[in-house]
CSV table of C-alpha atoms and ligand atoms in Angstrom, one decimal:
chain,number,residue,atom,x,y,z
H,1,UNK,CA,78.0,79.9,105.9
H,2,UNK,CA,81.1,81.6,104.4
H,3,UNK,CA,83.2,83.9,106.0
H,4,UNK,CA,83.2,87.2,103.4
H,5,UNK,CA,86.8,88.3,101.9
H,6,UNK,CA,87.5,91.9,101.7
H,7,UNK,CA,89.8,93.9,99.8
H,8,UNK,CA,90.1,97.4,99.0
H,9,UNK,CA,90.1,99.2,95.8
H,10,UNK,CA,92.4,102.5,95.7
H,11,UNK,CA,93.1,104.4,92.7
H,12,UNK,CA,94.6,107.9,91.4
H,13,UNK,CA,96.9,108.8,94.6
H,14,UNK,CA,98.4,111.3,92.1
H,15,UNK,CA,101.3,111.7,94.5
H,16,UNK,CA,103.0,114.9,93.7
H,17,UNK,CA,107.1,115.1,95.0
H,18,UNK,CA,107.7,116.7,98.5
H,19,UNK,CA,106.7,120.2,99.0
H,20,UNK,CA,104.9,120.3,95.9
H,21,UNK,CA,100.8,120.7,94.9
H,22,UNK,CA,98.6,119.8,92.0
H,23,UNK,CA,96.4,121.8,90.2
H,24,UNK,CA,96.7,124.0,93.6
H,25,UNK,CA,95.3,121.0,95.6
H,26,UNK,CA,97.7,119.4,98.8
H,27,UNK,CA,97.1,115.9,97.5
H,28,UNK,CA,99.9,114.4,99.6
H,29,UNK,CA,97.6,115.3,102.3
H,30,UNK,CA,95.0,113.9,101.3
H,31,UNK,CA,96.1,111.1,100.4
H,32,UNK,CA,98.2,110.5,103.2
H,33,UNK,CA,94.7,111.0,105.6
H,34,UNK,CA,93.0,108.2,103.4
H,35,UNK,CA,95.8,105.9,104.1
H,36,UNK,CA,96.1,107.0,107.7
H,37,UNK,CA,92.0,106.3,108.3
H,38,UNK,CA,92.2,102.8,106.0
H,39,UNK,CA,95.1,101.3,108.5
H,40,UNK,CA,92.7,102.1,111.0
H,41,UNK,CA,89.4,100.8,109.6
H,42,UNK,CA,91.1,98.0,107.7
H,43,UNK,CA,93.8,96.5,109.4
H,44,UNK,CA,94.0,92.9,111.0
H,45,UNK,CA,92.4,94.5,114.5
H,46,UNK,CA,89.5,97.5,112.4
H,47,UNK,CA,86.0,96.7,111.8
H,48,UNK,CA,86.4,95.6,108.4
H,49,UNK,CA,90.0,93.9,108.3
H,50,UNK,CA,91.4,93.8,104.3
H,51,UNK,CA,92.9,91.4,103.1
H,52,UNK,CA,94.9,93.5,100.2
H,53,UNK,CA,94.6,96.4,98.0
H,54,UNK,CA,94.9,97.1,94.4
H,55,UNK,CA,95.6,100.6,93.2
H,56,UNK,CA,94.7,101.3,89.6
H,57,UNK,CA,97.3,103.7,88.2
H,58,UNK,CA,97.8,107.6,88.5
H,59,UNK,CA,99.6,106.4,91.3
H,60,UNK,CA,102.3,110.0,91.0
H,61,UNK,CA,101.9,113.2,90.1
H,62,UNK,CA,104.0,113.4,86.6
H,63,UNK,CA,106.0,110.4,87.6
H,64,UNK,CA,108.8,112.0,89.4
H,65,UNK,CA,111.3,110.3,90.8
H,66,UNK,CA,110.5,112.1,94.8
H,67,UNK,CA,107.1,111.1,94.4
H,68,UNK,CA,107.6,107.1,94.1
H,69,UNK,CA,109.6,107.7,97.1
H,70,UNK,CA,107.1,109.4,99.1
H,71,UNK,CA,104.3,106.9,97.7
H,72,UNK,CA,106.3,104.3,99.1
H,73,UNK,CA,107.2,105.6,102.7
H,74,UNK,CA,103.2,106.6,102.7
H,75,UNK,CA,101.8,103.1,101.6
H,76,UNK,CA,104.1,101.4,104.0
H,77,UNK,CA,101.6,102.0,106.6
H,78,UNK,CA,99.0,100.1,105.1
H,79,UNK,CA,99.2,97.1,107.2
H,80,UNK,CA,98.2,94.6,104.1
H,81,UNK,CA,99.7,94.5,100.7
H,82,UNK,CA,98.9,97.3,98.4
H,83,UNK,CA,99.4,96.1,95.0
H,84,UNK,CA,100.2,99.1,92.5
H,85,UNK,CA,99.4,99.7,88.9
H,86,UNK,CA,100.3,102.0,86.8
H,87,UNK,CA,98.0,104.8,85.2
H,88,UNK,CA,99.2,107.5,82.1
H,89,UNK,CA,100.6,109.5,84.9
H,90,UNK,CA,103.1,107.1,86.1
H,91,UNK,CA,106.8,106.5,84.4
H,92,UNK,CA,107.6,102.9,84.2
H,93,UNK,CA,111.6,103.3,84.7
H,94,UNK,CA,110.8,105.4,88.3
H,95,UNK,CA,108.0,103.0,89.2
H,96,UNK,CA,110.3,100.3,88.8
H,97,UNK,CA,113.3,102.1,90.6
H,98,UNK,CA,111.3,102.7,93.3
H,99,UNK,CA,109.6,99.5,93.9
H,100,UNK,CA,112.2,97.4,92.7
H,101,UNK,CA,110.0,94.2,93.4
H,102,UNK,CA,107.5,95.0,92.0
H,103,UNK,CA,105.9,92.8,89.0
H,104,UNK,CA,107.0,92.2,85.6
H,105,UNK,CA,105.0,89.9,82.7
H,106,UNK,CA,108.5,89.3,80.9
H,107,UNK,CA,107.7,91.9,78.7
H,108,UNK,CA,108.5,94.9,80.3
H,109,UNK,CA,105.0,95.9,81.3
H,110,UNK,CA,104.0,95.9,85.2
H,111,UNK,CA,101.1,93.2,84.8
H,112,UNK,CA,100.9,90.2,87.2
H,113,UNK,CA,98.3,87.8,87.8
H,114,UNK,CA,97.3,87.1,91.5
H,115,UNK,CA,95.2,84.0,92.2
H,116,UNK,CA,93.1,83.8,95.7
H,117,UNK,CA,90.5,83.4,97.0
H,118,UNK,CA,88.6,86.0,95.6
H,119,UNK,CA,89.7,84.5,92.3
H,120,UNK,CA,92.0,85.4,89.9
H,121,UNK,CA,92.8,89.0,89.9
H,122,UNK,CA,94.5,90.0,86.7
H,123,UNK,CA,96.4,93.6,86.9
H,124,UNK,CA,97.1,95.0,83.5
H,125,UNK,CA,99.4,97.6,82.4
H,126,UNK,CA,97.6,100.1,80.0
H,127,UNK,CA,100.2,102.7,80.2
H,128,UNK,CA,101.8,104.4,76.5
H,129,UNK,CA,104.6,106.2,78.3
H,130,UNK,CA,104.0,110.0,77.3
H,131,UNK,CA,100.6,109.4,76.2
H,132,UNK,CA,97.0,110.8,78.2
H,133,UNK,CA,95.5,108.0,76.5
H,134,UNK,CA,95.6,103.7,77.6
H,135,UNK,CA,97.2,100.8,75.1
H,136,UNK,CA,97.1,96.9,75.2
H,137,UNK,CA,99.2,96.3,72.7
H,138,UNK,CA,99.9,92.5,70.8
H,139,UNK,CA,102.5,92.1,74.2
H,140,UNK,CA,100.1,92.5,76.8
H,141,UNK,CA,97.3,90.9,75.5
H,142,UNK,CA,99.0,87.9,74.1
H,143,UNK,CA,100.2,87.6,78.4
H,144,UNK,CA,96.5,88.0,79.0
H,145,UNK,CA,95.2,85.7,76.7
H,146,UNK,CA,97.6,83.4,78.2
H,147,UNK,CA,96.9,83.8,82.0
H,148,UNK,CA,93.2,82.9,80.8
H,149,UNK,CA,93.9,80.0,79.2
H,150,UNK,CA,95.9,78.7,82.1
H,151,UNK,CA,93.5,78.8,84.6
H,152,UNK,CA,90.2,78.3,85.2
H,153,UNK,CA,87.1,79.8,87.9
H,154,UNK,CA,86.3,83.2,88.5
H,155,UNK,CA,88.5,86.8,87.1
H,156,UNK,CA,88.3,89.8,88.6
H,157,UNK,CA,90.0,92.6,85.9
H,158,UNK,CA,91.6,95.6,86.6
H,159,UNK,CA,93.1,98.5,84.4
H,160,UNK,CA,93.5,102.1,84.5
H,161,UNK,CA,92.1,103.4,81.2
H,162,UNK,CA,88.2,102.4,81.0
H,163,UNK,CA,87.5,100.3,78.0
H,164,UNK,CA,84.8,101.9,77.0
H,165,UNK,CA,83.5,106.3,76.6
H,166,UNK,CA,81.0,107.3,79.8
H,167,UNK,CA,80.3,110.8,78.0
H,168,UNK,CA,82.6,113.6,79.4
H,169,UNK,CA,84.6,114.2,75.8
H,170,UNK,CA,87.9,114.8,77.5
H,171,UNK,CA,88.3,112.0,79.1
H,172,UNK,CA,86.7,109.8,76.3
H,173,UNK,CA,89.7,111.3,74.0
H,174,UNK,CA,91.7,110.2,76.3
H,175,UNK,CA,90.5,106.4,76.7
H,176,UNK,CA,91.5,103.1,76.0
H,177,UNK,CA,92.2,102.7,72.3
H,178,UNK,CA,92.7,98.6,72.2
H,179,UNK,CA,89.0,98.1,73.3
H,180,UNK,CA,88.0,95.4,70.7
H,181,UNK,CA,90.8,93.9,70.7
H,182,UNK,CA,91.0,93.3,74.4
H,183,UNK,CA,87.6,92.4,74.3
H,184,UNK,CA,88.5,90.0,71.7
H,185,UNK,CA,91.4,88.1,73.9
H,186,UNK,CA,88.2,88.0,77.0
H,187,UNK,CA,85.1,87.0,75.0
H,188,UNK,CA,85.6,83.2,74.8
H,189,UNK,CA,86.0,83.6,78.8
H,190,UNK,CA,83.2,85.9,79.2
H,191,UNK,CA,81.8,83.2,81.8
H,192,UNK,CA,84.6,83.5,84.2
H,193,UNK,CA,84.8,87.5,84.2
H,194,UNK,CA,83.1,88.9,87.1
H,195,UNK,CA,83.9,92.3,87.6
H,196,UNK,CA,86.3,95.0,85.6
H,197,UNK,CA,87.7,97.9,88.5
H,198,UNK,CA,89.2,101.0,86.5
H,199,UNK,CA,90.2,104.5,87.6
H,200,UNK,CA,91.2,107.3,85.3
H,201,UNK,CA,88.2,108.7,85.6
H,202,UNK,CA,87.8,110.1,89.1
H,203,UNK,CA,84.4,109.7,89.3
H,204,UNK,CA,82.3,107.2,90.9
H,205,UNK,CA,80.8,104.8,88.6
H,206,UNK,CA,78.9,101.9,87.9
H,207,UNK,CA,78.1,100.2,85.3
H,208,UNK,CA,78.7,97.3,82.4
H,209,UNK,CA,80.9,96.7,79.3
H,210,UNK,CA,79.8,93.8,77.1
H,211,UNK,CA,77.6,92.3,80.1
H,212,UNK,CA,81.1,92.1,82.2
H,213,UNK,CA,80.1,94.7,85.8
H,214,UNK,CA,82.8,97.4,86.2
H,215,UNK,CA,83.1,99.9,89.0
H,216,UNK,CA,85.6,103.0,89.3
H,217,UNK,CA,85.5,105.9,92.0
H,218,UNK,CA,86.9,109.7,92.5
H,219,UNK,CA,90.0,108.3,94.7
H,220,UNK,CA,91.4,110.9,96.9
H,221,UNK,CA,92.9,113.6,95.0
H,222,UNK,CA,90.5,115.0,93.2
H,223,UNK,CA,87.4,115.1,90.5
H,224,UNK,CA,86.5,115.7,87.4
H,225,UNK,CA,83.2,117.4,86.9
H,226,UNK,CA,80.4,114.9,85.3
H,227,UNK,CA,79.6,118.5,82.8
H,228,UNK,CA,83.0,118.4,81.9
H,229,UNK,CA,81.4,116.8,78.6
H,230,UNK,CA,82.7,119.6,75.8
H,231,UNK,CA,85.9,118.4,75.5
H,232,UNK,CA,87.7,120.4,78.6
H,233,UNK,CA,88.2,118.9,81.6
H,234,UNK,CA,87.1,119.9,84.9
H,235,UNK,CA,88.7,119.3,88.3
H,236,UNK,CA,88.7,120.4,91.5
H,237,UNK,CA,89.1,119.0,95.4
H,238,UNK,CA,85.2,120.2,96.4
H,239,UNK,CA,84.7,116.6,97.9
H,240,UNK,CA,86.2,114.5,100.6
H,241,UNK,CA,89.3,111.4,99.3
H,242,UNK,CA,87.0,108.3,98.5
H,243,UNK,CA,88.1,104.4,98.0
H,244,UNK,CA,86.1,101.4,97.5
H,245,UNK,CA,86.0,98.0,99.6
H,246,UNK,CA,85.5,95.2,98.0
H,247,UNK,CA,83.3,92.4,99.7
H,248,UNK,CA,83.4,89.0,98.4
H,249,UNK,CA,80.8,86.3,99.8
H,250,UNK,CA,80.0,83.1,98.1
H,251,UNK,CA,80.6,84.1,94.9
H,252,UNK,CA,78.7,87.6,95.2
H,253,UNK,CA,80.8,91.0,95.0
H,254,UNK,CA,79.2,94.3,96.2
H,255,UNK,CA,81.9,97.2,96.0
H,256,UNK,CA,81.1,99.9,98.5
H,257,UNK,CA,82.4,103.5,97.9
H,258,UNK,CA,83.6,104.9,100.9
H,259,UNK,CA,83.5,109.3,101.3
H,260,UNK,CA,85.8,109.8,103.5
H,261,UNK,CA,84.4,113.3,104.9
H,262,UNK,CA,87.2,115.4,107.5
H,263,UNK,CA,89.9,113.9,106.9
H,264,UNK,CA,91.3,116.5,104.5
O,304,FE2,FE1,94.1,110.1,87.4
O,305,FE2,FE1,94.6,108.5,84.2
């Protein structure tokens, strides 16, 4: 029998600088409560200890400067490491200046590929600095098509931007415009490519993109409505922060989205 690996799926903290709200909503609070409750449930002595967390993108609210620094005092209470991506709403030159450790492909993009036991996790970097809308350009998919043909078993992909529309037009416009070619760079390891996590979205949802399983959820600052389909977004902070965890067991994956009622 083997003993299941979890890890923890987090996405669009949308950390706004001190003082400040989004769209009217106290995100910080939220998002601190979510981290608060996940140290608890997740840590080496919870129910359901992690063994890391990825978070894809979005992680600020406009990528201010103040907000990197309040992402990092709040994620430094997750007692596992939280590895962060970056979403359209982030600003590469804070993010860096912030977490000055953080990972670089030796092209300037924030992508890094993490081999475990849960496989090979392989973060991308889909930000176009200024831009709503997700790029893979030549750079960062000749590193992916690299990291592939280095290494063999089982991928697990994340990215911010979805590669593919779910049918709410604003955030469709606002997609991932290198789709084919990405999908180009994965096909020959199609095999290997177990599950695609996302965020950008802020919904929960499941689903499949050329046969590969993805999975995205609302994170904990707030949603977009699923009629939002005309071409204007809209968001509010009705429901409760959410997250996912992970669960790996002999090769199986079940993500579980987790509502995190009361806590903000
Ligand atoms: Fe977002
Ligand atoms: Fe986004």
């Amino acid at each position: 029998m083997t003993t299941p690996l979890h890890f923890l799926h987090l996405t669009d903290l949308h950390m706004p600088p001190p003082g400040a709200l989004l769209r009217g909503i106290d995100v910080a609070a939220r998002v601190e409560a979510m981290l608060a409750a996940i140290a608890e449930r997740h840590g080496p002595q919870g129910p359901l200890p992690a063994a890391f967390a990825v978070v894809t993108g979005d992680l600020t609210r406009d990528g201010e400067a103040a907000a990197y620094g309040r992402l990092r005092e709040a994620l430094a209470r997750l007692p596992f490491p939280a590895h962060l991506m970056l979403g359209n709403h982030d600003d590469r030159a804070a993010f860096r200046a912030a977490f000055p450790g953080a990972p670089a492909d030796g092209e300037g993009f924030v992508q890094q590929a993490l081999p475990g036991p849960a496989g090979l996790c392989l973060l991308l970097d889909t930000l176009d600095q200024g831009q709503a809308g997700g790029r893979l350009c030549d750079r960062r998919l000749a590193w992916l098509e690299a990291r592939l043909a280095e290494s063999e078993g089982p991928v697990l992909l994340f990215l911010h931007h979805p590669p593919l529309p779910v049918g709410i037009g604003g955030m469709d416009a606002i997609g991932l415009r290198e789709s084919a070619a990405l999908w180009e760079v994965l096909a020959p390891h199609r095999a290997r490519l177990r599950h695609l996590f996302h965020g950008h979205l802020h919904r929960p949802i499941a689903g499949s993109w050329r046969g590969i399983p993805l999975s995205s959820h609302r994170g904990p600052a707030f949603e977009v409505a699923l009629t939002s389909a005309s071409g204007r977004t809209e968001v509010s902070a009705r429901l409760p922060p959410c997250y996912a965890l992970a669960r790996l067991e002999g090769g199986d994956l079940v993500v579980h989205t987790e509502e995190l009622a009361g806590t903000a």
